[in-house]
Amino acid sequence: MRTFIENMPKAELHLHIEGTLEPQMMMALAKRNNVTLPYATVDEIRQAYEFSNLQDFLDLYYAGMSVLVERQDFFDLAWAYLEKMHTQNVTHVEIFFDPQGHTARGINFDTVLSALTDALDQANRTFGITSKLIMCFLRHLSEEEAFETLAHARKAKGHIFGVGLDSSEIGHPPRKFERVFAEARNEGFVAVAHCGEEGPAENVADSLDYLKISRIDHGNRALEDPALVSRIADEGIALTVCPLSNLRLNVVTSMTDHPLRRMLNAGLCATINSDDPAYFGGYMTENYLSVQEALNLSRDEIEQLGRNAYTGSFLDAASKRVALDVYDTFVAAN
Ligand code: ADE
Ligand code: ZN
């Protein structure tokens, strides 16, 4: 099973590029940019990664971003992730970025975007990895600030495929961003949102109804509402589930309690993703392996999860067919 998981073609649909900042790179960039960190060593950074909940993590995640200053920093960050994904046989990635985490520090939106776009283009040329970029609004900030961020994206439509919603779910319900999502969709951006991670099932329903999302990021707590589960299954809306993230942020109490199998059994298009791998202890392969081992997922279940990732991706119909053919050929031969 391990070899099959390692070698299978994979797609990642839930990845915050700022969450791939490994302690080693954080330290090196702090030095390069003369940023003072509250840690003396790489080990000290690692030891700080003990989270009781989402907010605990977010506090360190935003503090960590302070080392990303120059265009090259953003390129190096993305390139390191993409090189790593190539070694894990990841062939398609849909990547979130948090521009407000950077513009609030005086960094130019276009600096961030062009560095990420360059890294993604280079990964396509070098490794054949395909990608989509999704710009997230930080939900703890205001609607007005989200509109300002959307104004930047409008000028870069060719490079940004969709908009998302992340950061602190509790206290910032989906409807806070109903108008900005309406405008974003009007302009042709696909919509997704983190929901049902810490917040209730109602946040998942509201994200579908008011933000009109095409995919659910996390969505674990949707399982608390059977009618909602049937609706998500019937509408074929994919969920981007993040096992190691769920464990490290106490969304689940142990990996053996992870709801992934229940999601599959309910007919949901659940997928496996890494969220913020530098903070949660694993990239794609490690996420697959940890949940497979804990739940004793069968070969059929792993195959289904791998297929769901391509099915639930935002690849256009022709590219999706090609990617699924490659996937099915691999499955048949291994
Ligand atoms: N930003 C980065 N990772 C996140 C997560 N898992 N939930 C909400 N916001 C995030
Ligand atoms: Zn996330």
Tab-separated table of C-alpha atoms in Angstrom, residues 13-243:
chain	number	residue	atom	x	y	z
A	13	LEU	CA	-6.550	20.906	-3.965
A	14	HIS	CA	-6.023	22.544	-0.561
A	15	LEU	CA	-2.618	24.063	0.036
A	16	HIS	CA	-1.710	27.470	1.452
A	17	ILE	CA	1.607	28.414	-0.106
A	18	GLU	CA	2.522	30.389	3.037
A	19	GLY	CA	1.936	27.148	4.966
A	20	THR	CA	4.848	25.501	3.137
A	21	LEU	CA	7.385	27.742	4.875
A	22	GLU	CA	9.673	25.171	6.512
A	23	PRO	CA	11.502	26.245	9.696
A	24	GLN	CA	14.834	26.059	7.867
A	25	MET	CA	13.670	28.457	5.164
A	26	MET	CA	12.053	30.712	7.772
A	27	MET	CA	15.410	31.015	9.523
A	28	ALA	CA	17.347	31.576	6.290
A	29	LEU	CA	14.924	34.236	5.033
A	30	ALA	CA	14.923	35.991	8.416
A	31	LYS	CA	18.683	36.302	8.110
A	32	ARG	CA	18.521	37.371	4.442
A	33	ASN	CA	15.936	40.087	5.190
A	34	ASN	CA	17.113	41.186	8.639
A	35	VAL	CA	13.856	40.129	10.258
A	36	THR	CA	13.993	39.331	13.963
A	37	LEU	CA	12.218	36.103	14.903
A	38	PRO	CA	11.273	35.108	18.460
A	39	TYR	CA	13.291	31.899	17.931
A	40	ALA	CA	17.055	31.329	18.043
A	41	THR	CA	17.164	27.989	16.228
A	42	VAL	CA	15.261	25.831	13.749
A	43	ASP	CA	14.531	23.415	16.598
A	44	GLU	CA	12.964	26.209	18.629
A	45	ILE	CA	10.668	27.009	15.709
A	46	ARG	CA	9.631	23.345	15.506
A	47	GLN	CA	9.013	23.181	19.234
A	48	ALA	CA	6.631	26.141	18.985
A	49	TYR	CA	4.337	24.132	16.682
A	50	GLU	CA	2.010	22.821	19.370
A	51	PHE	CA	-1.495	24.045	18.645
A	52	SER	CA	-4.687	23.651	20.653
A	53	ASN	CA	-6.894	25.110	17.949
A	54	LEU	CA	-7.000	26.972	14.637
A	55	GLN	CA	-6.300	30.404	16.169
A	56	ASP	CA	-3.145	29.142	17.928
A	57	PHE	CA	-1.830	28.033	14.563
A	58	LEU	CA	-2.920	31.179	12.715
A	59	ASP	CA	-1.005	33.392	15.185
A	60	LEU	CA	2.249	31.591	14.301
A	61	TYR	CA	1.359	31.325	10.619
A	62	TYR	CA	0.955	35.108	10.264
A	63	ALA	CA	4.083	35.769	12.340
A	64	GLY	CA	6.041	33.342	10.140
A	65	MET	CA	5.038	35.236	6.995
A	66	SER	CA	7.013	38.266	8.179
A	67	VAL	CA	10.196	36.760	6.696
A	68	LEU	CA	8.687	36.863	3.171
A	69	VAL	CA	9.698	40.269	1.850
A	70	GLU	CA	11.335	40.215	-1.580
A	71	ARG	CA	9.971	38.812	-4.807
A	72	GLN	CA	12.665	36.110	-4.705
A	73	ASP	CA	11.433	34.940	-1.285
A	74	PHE	CA	7.978	34.160	-2.679
A	75	PHE	CA	9.498	32.437	-5.687
A	76	ASP	CA	11.830	30.329	-3.529
A	77	LEU	CA	8.954	29.364	-1.244
A	78	ALA	CA	6.740	28.194	-4.080
A	79	TRP	CA	9.567	26.511	-5.954
A	80	ALA	CA	10.601	24.462	-2.912
A	81	TYR	CA	7.022	23.235	-2.563
A	82	LEU	CA	6.691	22.374	-6.253
A	83	GLU	CA	10.008	20.499	-6.344
A	84	LYS	CA	8.878	18.505	-3.342
A	85	MET	CA	5.522	17.752	-4.969
A	86	HIS	CA	7.307	16.467	-8.044
A	87	THR	CA	9.140	13.935	-5.850
A	88	GLN	CA	5.738	12.831	-4.454
A	89	ASN	CA	4.249	12.339	-7.932
A	90	VAL	CA	1.839	15.221	-7.531
A	91	THR	CA	0.837	16.221	-11.056
A	92	HIS	CA	-1.710	18.972	-10.373
A	93	VAL	CA	-1.926	21.601	-7.615
A	94	GLU	CA	-4.517	24.224	-6.718
A	95	ILE	CA	-2.777	26.685	-4.462
A	96	PHE	CA	-4.144	29.303	-2.074
A	97	PHE	CA	-2.324	32.493	-1.285
A	98	ASP	CA	-3.180	35.115	1.326
A	99	PRO	CA	-2.341	38.510	-0.248
A	100	GLN	CA	-3.659	40.445	2.751
A	101	GLY	CA	-1.014	38.794	4.913
A	102	HIS	CA	1.530	40.582	2.728
A	103	THR	CA	-0.094	43.827	1.546
A	104	ALA	CA	-0.788	44.674	5.215
A	105	ARG	CA	3.023	44.640	5.678
A	106	GLY	CA	3.597	46.984	2.752
A	107	ILE	CA	4.414	44.315	0.179
A	108	ASN	CA	3.100	44.882	-3.292
A	109	PHE	CA	0.286	42.565	-4.460
A	110	ASP	CA	1.885	42.193	-7.894
A	111	THR	CA	5.259	41.256	-6.398
A	112	VAL	CA	3.662	38.305	-4.636
A	113	LEU	CA	1.498	37.295	-7.578
A	114	SER	CA	4.198	37.475	-10.227
A	115	ALA	CA	6.638	35.434	-8.118
A	116	LEU	CA	4.049	32.701	-7.565
A	117	THR	CA	3.018	32.716	-11.211
A	118	ASP	CA	6.656	32.405	-12.321
A	119	ALA	CA	7.229	29.418	-10.024
A	120	LEU	CA	4.046	27.716	-11.267
A	121	ASP	CA	5.003	28.327	-14.912
A	122	GLN	CA	8.481	26.945	-14.282
A	123	ALA	CA	6.999	23.851	-12.594
A	124	ASN	CA	4.817	23.284	-15.631
A	125	ARG	CA	7.786	23.564	-17.990
A	126	THR	CA	10.160	21.541	-15.804
A	127	PHE	CA	7.943	18.864	-14.253
A	128	GLY	CA	4.706	19.034	-16.246
A	129	ILE	CA	2.830	20.006	-13.059
A	130	THR	CA	-0.407	21.840	-13.871
A	131	SER	CA	-1.865	24.395	-11.476
A	132	LYS	CA	-4.545	26.899	-10.529
A	133	LEU	CA	-4.081	29.824	-8.172
A	134	ILE	CA	-6.816	30.738	-5.675
A	135	MET	CA	-6.696	34.052	-3.827
A	136	CYS	CA	-8.100	33.894	-0.297
A	137	PHE	CA	-9.755	36.684	1.668
A	138	LEU	CA	-8.857	36.699	5.354
A	139	ARG	CA	-12.199	36.396	7.101
A	140	HIS	CA	-11.050	38.132	10.304
A	141	LEU	CA	-10.571	41.316	8.238
A	142	SER	CA	-13.382	43.556	6.985
A	143	GLU	CA	-15.593	43.284	3.935
A	144	GLU	CA	-14.107	46.580	2.756
A	145	GLU	CA	-10.588	45.166	2.873
A	146	ALA	CA	-11.773	42.111	0.942
A	147	PHE	CA	-13.165	44.418	-1.759
A	148	GLU	CA	-9.802	46.226	-1.939
A	149	THR	CA	-8.102	42.870	-2.417
A	150	LEU	CA	-10.575	41.865	-5.109
A	151	ALA	CA	-9.706	45.084	-6.958
A	152	HIS	CA	-6.099	43.844	-7.224
A	153	ALA	CA	-7.248	40.447	-8.507
A	154	ARG	CA	-9.460	42.058	-11.144
A	155	LYS	CA	-6.315	43.443	-12.788
A	156	ALA	CA	-4.684	40.010	-12.788
A	157	LYS	CA	-7.549	37.859	-13.965
A	158	GLY	CA	-5.449	35.713	-16.261
A	159	HIS	CA	-3.348	34.521	-13.329
A	160	ILE	CA	-5.959	33.985	-10.614
A	161	PHE	CA	-8.540	31.280	-11.137
A	162	GLY	CA	-10.644	31.581	-8.038
A	163	VAL	CA	-11.292	33.229	-4.705
A	164	GLY	CA	-11.392	31.532	-1.317
A	165	LEU	CA	-12.062	32.377	2.302
A	166	ASP	CA	-9.747	31.387	5.135
A	167	SER	CA	-8.475	32.367	8.612
A	168	SER	CA	-10.591	32.401	11.810
A	169	GLU	CA	-13.928	30.709	11.139
A	170	ILE	CA	-15.477	31.290	14.558
A	171	GLY	CA	-17.026	34.761	14.740
A	172	HIS	CA	-16.692	35.389	10.992
A	173	PRO	CA	-19.580	33.588	9.260
A	174	PRO	CA	-19.772	33.244	5.467
A	175	ARG	CA	-22.458	35.912	5.016
A	176	LYS	CA	-19.973	38.603	6.053
A	177	PHE	CA	-18.526	38.119	2.544
A	178	GLU	CA	-21.709	37.555	0.558
A	179	ARG	CA	-21.361	40.764	-1.475
A	180	VAL	CA	-17.663	40.436	-2.218
A	181	PHE	CA	-18.159	36.830	-3.351
A	182	ALA	CA	-21.067	37.886	-5.592
A	183	GLU	CA	-18.855	40.460	-7.254
A	184	ALA	CA	-15.960	38.009	-7.578
A	185	ARG	CA	-18.195	35.392	-9.217
A	186	ASN	CA	-19.642	38.048	-11.502
A	187	GLU	CA	-16.144	38.761	-12.686
A	188	GLY	CA	-15.575	35.113	-13.510
A	189	PHE	CA	-13.685	33.877	-10.450
A	190	VAL	CA	-14.650	30.437	-9.171
A	191	ALA	CA	-15.545	30.504	-5.453
A	192	VAL	CA	-14.462	28.197	-2.633
A	193	ALA	CA	-14.458	28.677	1.137
A	194	HIS	CA	-13.098	27.117	4.307
A	195	CYS	CA	-16.154	26.045	6.272
A	196	GLY	CA	-17.133	23.420	8.799
A	197	GLU	CA	-13.515	23.166	9.982
A	198	GLU	CA	-14.128	24.657	13.446
A	199	GLY	CA	-17.442	26.285	12.617
A	200	PRO	CA	-20.823	24.511	12.529
A	201	ALA	CA	-22.521	22.673	9.651
A	202	GLU	CA	-24.571	25.842	9.133
A	203	ASN	CA	-21.415	27.544	7.835
A	204	VAL	CA	-21.152	24.900	5.121
A	205	ALA	CA	-24.791	25.350	4.088
A	206	ASP	CA	-24.417	29.147	4.162
A	207	SER	CA	-21.246	28.988	2.058
A	208	LEU	CA	-23.173	26.991	-0.554
A	209	ASP	CA	-26.264	29.201	-0.409
A	210	TYR	CA	-24.789	32.677	-0.037
A	211	LEU	CA	-21.235	32.427	-1.348
A	212	LYS	CA	-22.241	29.910	-4.031
A	213	ILE	CA	-19.033	27.960	-3.660
A	214	SER	CA	-18.021	25.277	-6.148
A	215	ARG	CA	-15.985	23.286	-3.608
A	216	ILE	CA	-15.882	22.954	0.182
A	217	ASP	CA	-12.557	23.420	1.996
A	218	HIS	CA	-12.547	21.022	4.987
A	219	GLY	CA	-16.299	20.592	5.583
A	220	ASN	CA	-15.820	18.051	8.391
A	221	ARG	CA	-18.710	19.349	10.450
A	222	ALA	CA	-21.154	19.021	7.546
A	223	LEU	CA	-21.436	15.425	8.770
A	224	GLU	CA	-23.452	16.700	11.732
A	225	ASP	CA	-26.335	17.479	9.348
A	226	PRO	CA	-27.512	14.404	7.362
A	227	ALA	CA	-29.741	16.449	5.025
A	228	LEU	CA	-26.787	18.673	4.179
A	229	VAL	CA	-24.600	15.616	3.533
A	230	SER	CA	-27.194	14.260	1.067
A	231	ARG	CA	-27.346	17.601	-0.656
A	232	ILE	CA	-23.543	17.852	-1.027
A	233	ALA	CA	-23.400	14.269	-2.320
A	234	ASP	CA	-26.285	14.842	-4.767
A	235	GLU	CA	-24.742	18.049	-6.094
A	236	GLY	CA	-21.353	16.328	-6.476
A	237	ILE	CA	-19.513	19.072	-4.614
A	238	ALA	CA	-16.017	17.997	-3.603
A	239	LEU	CA	-14.552	18.415	-0.115
A	240	THR	CA	-10.864	19.196	0.350
A	241	VAL	CA	-10.101	17.293	3.533
A	242	CYS	CA	-6.798	17.734	5.390
A	243	PRO	CA	-6.098	14.838	7.778
